[in-house]
Amino acid sequence: MSSILKLLATAVASLAFGAVSVQAQDALPDLGGRTIVAVTENAYVPLNFADPKTGEGIGLEYDLFNEIAKRLNAKVDWQLSSWDVMIQAVRDGQFEVGMDGITINEERAELIDFSDPYLTSEQFMLVRADETRFTDAESFAGDPNLLIGAQAGTTNFYVAVYNVLDGEESNPRIKLFDTFGTSVSALQAGDVDTVLMDQTSANGYIGANPGAFKVIGGPLGAEDFGFILTQGSDLLDPINAAIAAIKADGTMEKFQQKWFYEYNAAQ
């Protein structure tokens, strides 16, 4: 489903269930001013990234989780961590909640608890704006000289392996980078030929770099994003209740509008 259709669907839902949402918010747990230690990477436009003007962490996930905390009468202690250690750090209890456009899947769910989904997205191929050598995943796979940039252990990496290439995780056509942002920089510099990302993130990079990028081909699969929590966390049910209320009353729609459309238009 496109982002626009998601927005329309959310708007209809907020009208249809407006009365329910008021009741849901009234019934939300009160965490009594508790401070929640939350972690992200600041490298996933427009979900979480550093404001180029101030260096402050901004993005949809910041707005959403700050809103969750507000409704639960809690505060957020924001921390930063690289993606490759984030899940383990949350599992070990170093942080209580993590977010980085993290796809909900069974393998990760064996290590940590997932919240209910707060966003559904699909994977697309981001390429340079002047790219003409390939037009979709099939034509990309057919040219052995073309390279994909990816961050190890991410959904983007696994979609590259199993949906675009041959299912071999050590395929030399996949160039690994420490952060998502550096893979996009490598694409812009011509060091790789495509980076896979969800449509919302692709929109963010296209909006922030006019004339530099475009999306080609169709979607390569859908994914649900969720917050990760230490297994057995007492925050899981309150966070899920807040997510439901935020979706039901139209607030999630406002966050999507702000970061997927208004932010892009302002760049």
Short mmCIF file of C-alpha atoms in Angstrom, two decimals:
data_model
loop_
_atom_site.label_atom_id
_atom_site.label_comp_id
_atom_site.label_asym_id
_atom_site.label_seq_id
_atom_site.Cartn_x
_atom_site.Cartn_y
_atom_site.Cartn_z
CA MET A 1 0.00 0.00 0.00
CA SER A 2 1.38 3.42 -0.89
CA SER A 3 2.07 6.00 1.80
CA ILE A 4 -0.78 8.15 0.45
CA LEU A 5 -3.22 5.26 0.71
CA LYS A 6 -1.98 4.53 4.22
CA LEU A 7 -2.62 8.14 5.16
CA LEU A 8 -6.14 8.01 3.73
CA ALA A 9 -6.86 4.73 5.49
CA THR A 10 -5.61 6.12 8.78
CA ALA A 11 -7.74 9.23 8.36
CA VAL A 12 -10.86 7.16 7.74
CA ALA A 13 -10.08 5.00 10.75
CA SER A 14 -9.61 8.04 12.98
CA LEU A 15 -13.05 9.34 12.00
CA ALA A 16 -14.76 5.99 12.38
CA PHE A 17 -13.25 5.25 15.76
CA GLY A 18 -12.89 8.73 17.21
CA ALA A 19 -15.00 7.94 20.25
CA VAL A 20 -13.04 4.77 20.91
CA SER A 21 -9.71 6.62 20.72
CA VAL A 22 -10.76 9.09 23.42
CA GLN A 23 -11.63 6.20 25.71
CA ALA A 24 -8.38 4.41 24.83
CA GLN A 25 -6.30 7.45 25.72
CA ASP A 26 -8.17 7.95 29.00
CA ALA A 27 -7.37 4.36 29.91
CA LEU A 28 -3.66 4.53 29.15
CA PRO A 29 -1.31 3.45 31.96
CA ASP A 30 0.32 6.17 34.03
CA LEU A 31 4.05 5.56 34.44
CA GLY A 32 4.34 8.22 37.13
CA GLY A 33 7.06 10.31 35.51
CA ARG A 34 9.35 7.34 34.85
CA THR A 35 12.35 7.94 32.59
CA ILE A 36 12.61 5.50 29.67
CA VAL A 37 16.09 4.95 28.25
CA ALA A 38 15.61 4.81 24.47
CA VAL A 39 18.23 4.29 21.77
CA THR A 40 18.48 4.95 18.06
CA GLU A 41 21.23 5.42 15.48
CA ASN A 42 20.48 8.83 13.92
CA ALA A 43 21.19 7.50 10.42
CA TYR A 44 17.82 6.62 8.88
CA VAL A 45 16.14 9.58 7.15
CA PRO A 46 13.31 10.41 7.81
CA LEU A 47 12.80 8.10 10.79
CA ASN A 48 15.81 9.18 12.87
CA PHE A 49 18.69 11.47 11.92
CA ALA A 50 20.68 14.48 13.09
CA ASP A 51 19.31 17.87 12.12
CA PRO A 52 22.02 19.28 9.80
CA LYS A 53 21.51 22.75 11.32
CA THR A 54 21.51 21.91 15.02
CA GLY A 55 22.80 18.35 15.35
CA GLU A 56 19.68 17.51 17.34
CA GLY A 57 18.09 14.10 16.80
CA ILE A 58 14.88 14.44 14.81
CA GLY A 59 12.55 12.30 12.71
CA LEU A 60 9.32 10.34 12.81
CA GLU A 61 10.53 7.87 15.45
CA TYR A 62 11.61 10.70 17.74
CA ASP A 63 8.22 12.41 17.44
CA LEU A 64 6.33 9.16 17.83
CA PHE A 65 8.17 7.88 20.88
CA ASN A 66 8.15 11.29 22.56
CA GLU A 67 4.38 11.30 22.06
CA ILE A 68 4.11 7.79 23.50
CA ALA A 69 6.06 8.88 26.58
CA LYS A 70 3.93 11.99 26.99
CA ARG A 71 0.72 9.97 26.94
CA LEU A 72 2.12 7.50 29.45
CA ASN A 73 3.37 10.27 31.78
CA ALA A 74 6.98 9.34 31.18
CA LYS A 75 10.18 11.03 30.04
CA VAL A 76 12.72 9.85 27.46
CA ASP A 77 16.47 9.66 27.95
CA TRP A 78 17.67 9.50 24.33
CA GLN A 79 20.87 7.58 23.63
CA LEU A 80 22.76 6.68 20.44
CA SER A 81 24.14 3.33 19.32
CA SER A 82 25.34 1.79 16.07
CA TRP A 83 22.93 -0.63 14.45
CA ASP A 84 25.23 -3.65 14.69
CA VAL A 85 25.13 -3.70 18.49
CA MET A 86 21.69 -2.20 19.17
CA ILE A 87 19.64 -5.39 19.43
CA GLN A 88 22.15 -7.04 21.75
CA ALA A 89 22.41 -3.89 23.88
CA VAL A 90 18.62 -3.80 24.33
CA ARG A 91 18.61 -7.53 25.04
CA ASP A 92 21.22 -7.01 27.75
CA GLY A 93 19.21 -4.20 29.33
CA GLN A 94 21.64 -1.42 28.51
CA PHE A 95 18.71 0.39 26.89
CA GLU A 96 15.01 -0.21 27.53
CA VAL A 97 13.65 0.57 24.06
CA GLY A 98 15.34 0.66 20.66
CA MET A 99 14.26 1.93 17.25
CA ASP A 100 15.91 2.23 13.86
CA GLY A 101 13.29 1.24 11.32
CA ILE A 102 13.60 -2.28 12.77
CA THR A 103 11.67 -4.93 10.89
CA ILE A 104 9.64 -7.34 12.98
CA ASN A 105 10.73 -10.92 12.30
CA GLU A 106 10.90 -14.26 14.10
CA GLU A 107 14.69 -14.42 14.31
CA ARG A 108 14.96 -11.10 16.14
CA ALA A 109 11.93 -11.91 18.29
CA GLU A 110 13.93 -14.75 19.84
CA LEU A 111 16.31 -12.15 21.29
CA ILE A 112 14.07 -9.22 22.20
CA ASP A 113 10.37 -8.32 22.45
CA PHE A 114 8.71 -6.31 19.69
CA SER A 115 6.01 -3.72 20.12
CA ASP A 116 3.00 -3.79 17.86
CA PRO A 117 3.83 -2.40 14.40
CA TYR A 118 3.80 1.37 14.11
CA LEU A 119 4.59 1.56 10.38
CA THR A 120 4.43 -0.73 7.35
CA SER A 121 6.76 -0.15 4.44
CA GLU A 122 8.09 -1.81 1.29
CA GLN A 123 11.62 -2.16 -0.10
CA PHE A 124 12.60 -0.36 -3.31
CA MET A 125 15.77 0.18 -5.32
CA LEU A 126 17.29 3.64 -4.88
CA VAL A 127 19.66 4.54 -7.73
CA ARG A 128 21.40 7.62 -9.06
CA ALA A 129 19.10 9.89 -11.03
CA ASP A 130 20.98 9.29 -14.30
CA GLU A 131 20.94 5.46 -14.02
CA THR A 132 19.96 3.75 -17.31
CA ARG A 133 21.81 0.40 -17.19
CA PHE A 134 19.01 -1.43 -15.35
CA THR A 135 15.36 -0.78 -14.57
CA ASP A 136 14.43 -3.40 -11.96
CA ALA A 137 15.79 -6.19 -9.77
CA GLU A 138 15.88 -8.72 -12.61
CA SER A 139 17.92 -6.56 -14.96
CA PHE A 140 20.22 -5.59 -12.07
CA ALA A 141 20.85 -9.23 -11.17
CA GLY A 142 21.66 -10.03 -14.79
CA ASP A 143 24.68 -7.72 -14.90
CA PRO A 144 27.54 -9.14 -12.77
CA ASN A 145 29.35 -5.79 -12.74
CA LEU A 146 26.63 -4.03 -10.72
CA LEU A 147 26.97 -3.67 -6.94
CA ILE A 148 24.54 -3.22 -4.03
CA GLY A 149 25.43 -1.23 -0.94
CA ALA A 150 24.00 -2.57 2.33
CA GLN A 151 24.42 -2.59 6.09
CA ALA A 152 25.00 -6.08 7.50
CA GLY A 153 22.16 -7.67 9.41
CA THR A 154 19.47 -5.32 8.14
CA THR A 155 16.33 -6.07 6.17
CA ASN A 156 17.90 -4.22 3.24
CA PHE A 157 20.80 -6.69 3.29
CA TYR A 158 18.60 -9.78 3.36
CA VAL A 159 16.30 -8.50 0.62
CA ALA A 160 19.40 -7.85 -1.50
CA VAL A 161 20.59 -11.41 -0.90
CA TYR A 162 17.35 -13.30 -1.33
CA ASN A 163 15.10 -11.08 -3.46
CA VAL A 164 17.62 -9.55 -5.84
CA LEU A 165 20.67 -11.84 -6.02
CA ASP A 166 21.30 -15.57 -5.62
CA GLY A 167 20.67 -16.21 -1.93
CA GLU A 168 24.37 -16.31 -1.08
CA GLU A 169 25.06 -13.97 1.84
CA SER A 170 28.75 -13.75 0.96
CA ASN A 171 28.04 -12.66 -2.62
CA PRO A 172 30.85 -10.18 -3.52
CA ARG A 173 28.32 -7.99 -5.34
CA ILE A 174 27.07 -6.82 -1.93
CA LYS A 175 29.33 -4.15 -0.45
CA LEU A 176 28.87 -3.74 3.30
CA PHE A 177 28.94 -0.40 5.14
CA ASP A 178 28.92 0.47 8.82
CA THR A 179 25.86 2.72 8.58
CA PHE A 180 22.91 3.13 6.29
CA GLY A 181 23.92 6.70 5.50
CA THR A 182 27.38 5.71 4.30
CA SER A 183 25.87 3.21 1.86
CA VAL A 184 23.80 6.02 0.35
CA SER A 185 26.89 8.24 0.18
CA ALA A 186 28.67 5.41 -1.67
CA LEU A 187 25.77 5.23 -4.11
CA GLN A 188 25.94 8.96 -4.75
CA ALA A 189 29.71 8.72 -5.27
CA GLY A 190 29.35 5.87 -7.77
CA ASP A 191 31.01 3.23 -5.58
CA VAL A 192 27.86 1.06 -5.66
CA ASP A 193 24.92 1.06 -8.07
CA THR A 194 21.88 0.69 -5.84
CA VAL A 195 20.82 0.70 -2.20
CA LEU A 196 17.61 -0.97 -1.09
CA MET A 197 15.37 0.90 1.31
CA ASP A 198 11.77 1.38 2.26
CA GLN A 199 9.75 3.90 0.28
CA THR A 200 9.56 6.39 3.13
CA SER A 201 13.33 6.52 3.56
CA ALA A 202 13.81 6.74 -0.21
CA ASN A 203 11.46 9.70 -0.28
CA GLY A 204 13.56 11.32 2.42
CA TYR A 205 16.83 10.97 0.51
CA ILE A 206 15.26 12.09 -2.76
CA GLY A 207 13.75 15.14 -1.07
CA ALA A 208 17.00 16.02 0.71
CA ASN A 209 19.10 15.65 -2.47
CA PRO A 210 17.12 17.09 -5.41
CA GLY A 211 18.24 15.63 -8.73
CA ALA A 212 20.58 13.05 -7.17
CA PHE A 213 18.43 9.94 -6.79
CA LYS A 214 15.37 8.12 -8.08
CA VAL A 215 13.51 4.89 -7.35
CA ILE A 216 13.18 2.19 -10.02
CA GLY A 217 11.18 -1.02 -10.32
CA GLY A 218 8.42 -2.27 -8.10
CA PRO A 219 8.32 -3.14 -4.41
CA LEU A 220 10.45 -6.07 -3.27
CA GLY A 221 8.42 -6.97 -0.21
CA ALA A 222 6.58 -5.43 2.72
CA GLU A 223 7.87 -5.06 6.27
CA ASP A 224 6.40 -3.99 9.60
CA PHE A 225 8.48 -1.74 11.85
CA GLY A 226 8.34 -2.11 15.63
CA PHE A 227 10.13 -0.85 18.72
CA ILE A 228 12.38 -3.41 20.41
CA LEU A 229 12.37 -3.98 24.17
CA THR A 230 14.24 -6.17 26.63
CA GLN A 231 12.40 -9.48 26.89
CA GLY A 232 9.71 -9.42 29.56
CA SER A 233 9.75 -5.61 29.78
CA ASP A 234 6.91 -4.06 31.77
CA LEU A 235 6.87 -1.28 29.15
CA LEU A 236 5.52 -3.50 26.36
CA ASP A 237 1.82 -3.31 27.17
CA PRO A 238 1.81 0.44 27.93
CA ILE A 239 3.70 1.21 24.68
CA ASN A 240 1.31 -0.95 22.66
CA ALA A 241 -1.67 0.80 24.23
CA ALA A 242 -0.20 4.19 23.37
CA ILE A 243 0.55 3.13 19.77
CA ALA A 244 -3.07 2.04 19.36
CA ALA A 245 -4.36 5.37 20.70
CA ILE A 246 -1.96 7.38 18.51
CA LYS A 247 -3.08 5.49 15.41
CA ALA A 248 -6.76 5.74 16.29
CA ASP A 249 -6.94 9.49 16.90
CA GLY A 250 -5.04 10.56 13.76
CA THR A 251 -1.78 11.59 15.42
CA MET A 252 0.21 8.96 13.51
CA GLU A 253 -1.24 10.37 10.30
CA LYS A 254 0.08 13.81 11.26
CA PHE A 255 3.56 12.43 11.89
CA GLN A 256 3.56 10.69 8.51
CA GLN A 257 2.42 13.88 6.80
CA LYS A 258 5.15 15.89 8.55
CA TRP A 259 8.07 13.59 7.78
CA PHE A 260 7.10 11.93 4.49
CA TYR A 261 5.71 14.98 2.70
CA GLU A 262 6.24 18.31 4.45
CA TYR A 263 9.87 17.59 5.31
CA ASN A 264 10.66 16.53 1.76
CA ALA A 265 8.93 19.58 0.31
CA ALA A 266 10.97 21.88 2.56
CA GLN A 267 14.34 20.52 1.43
#
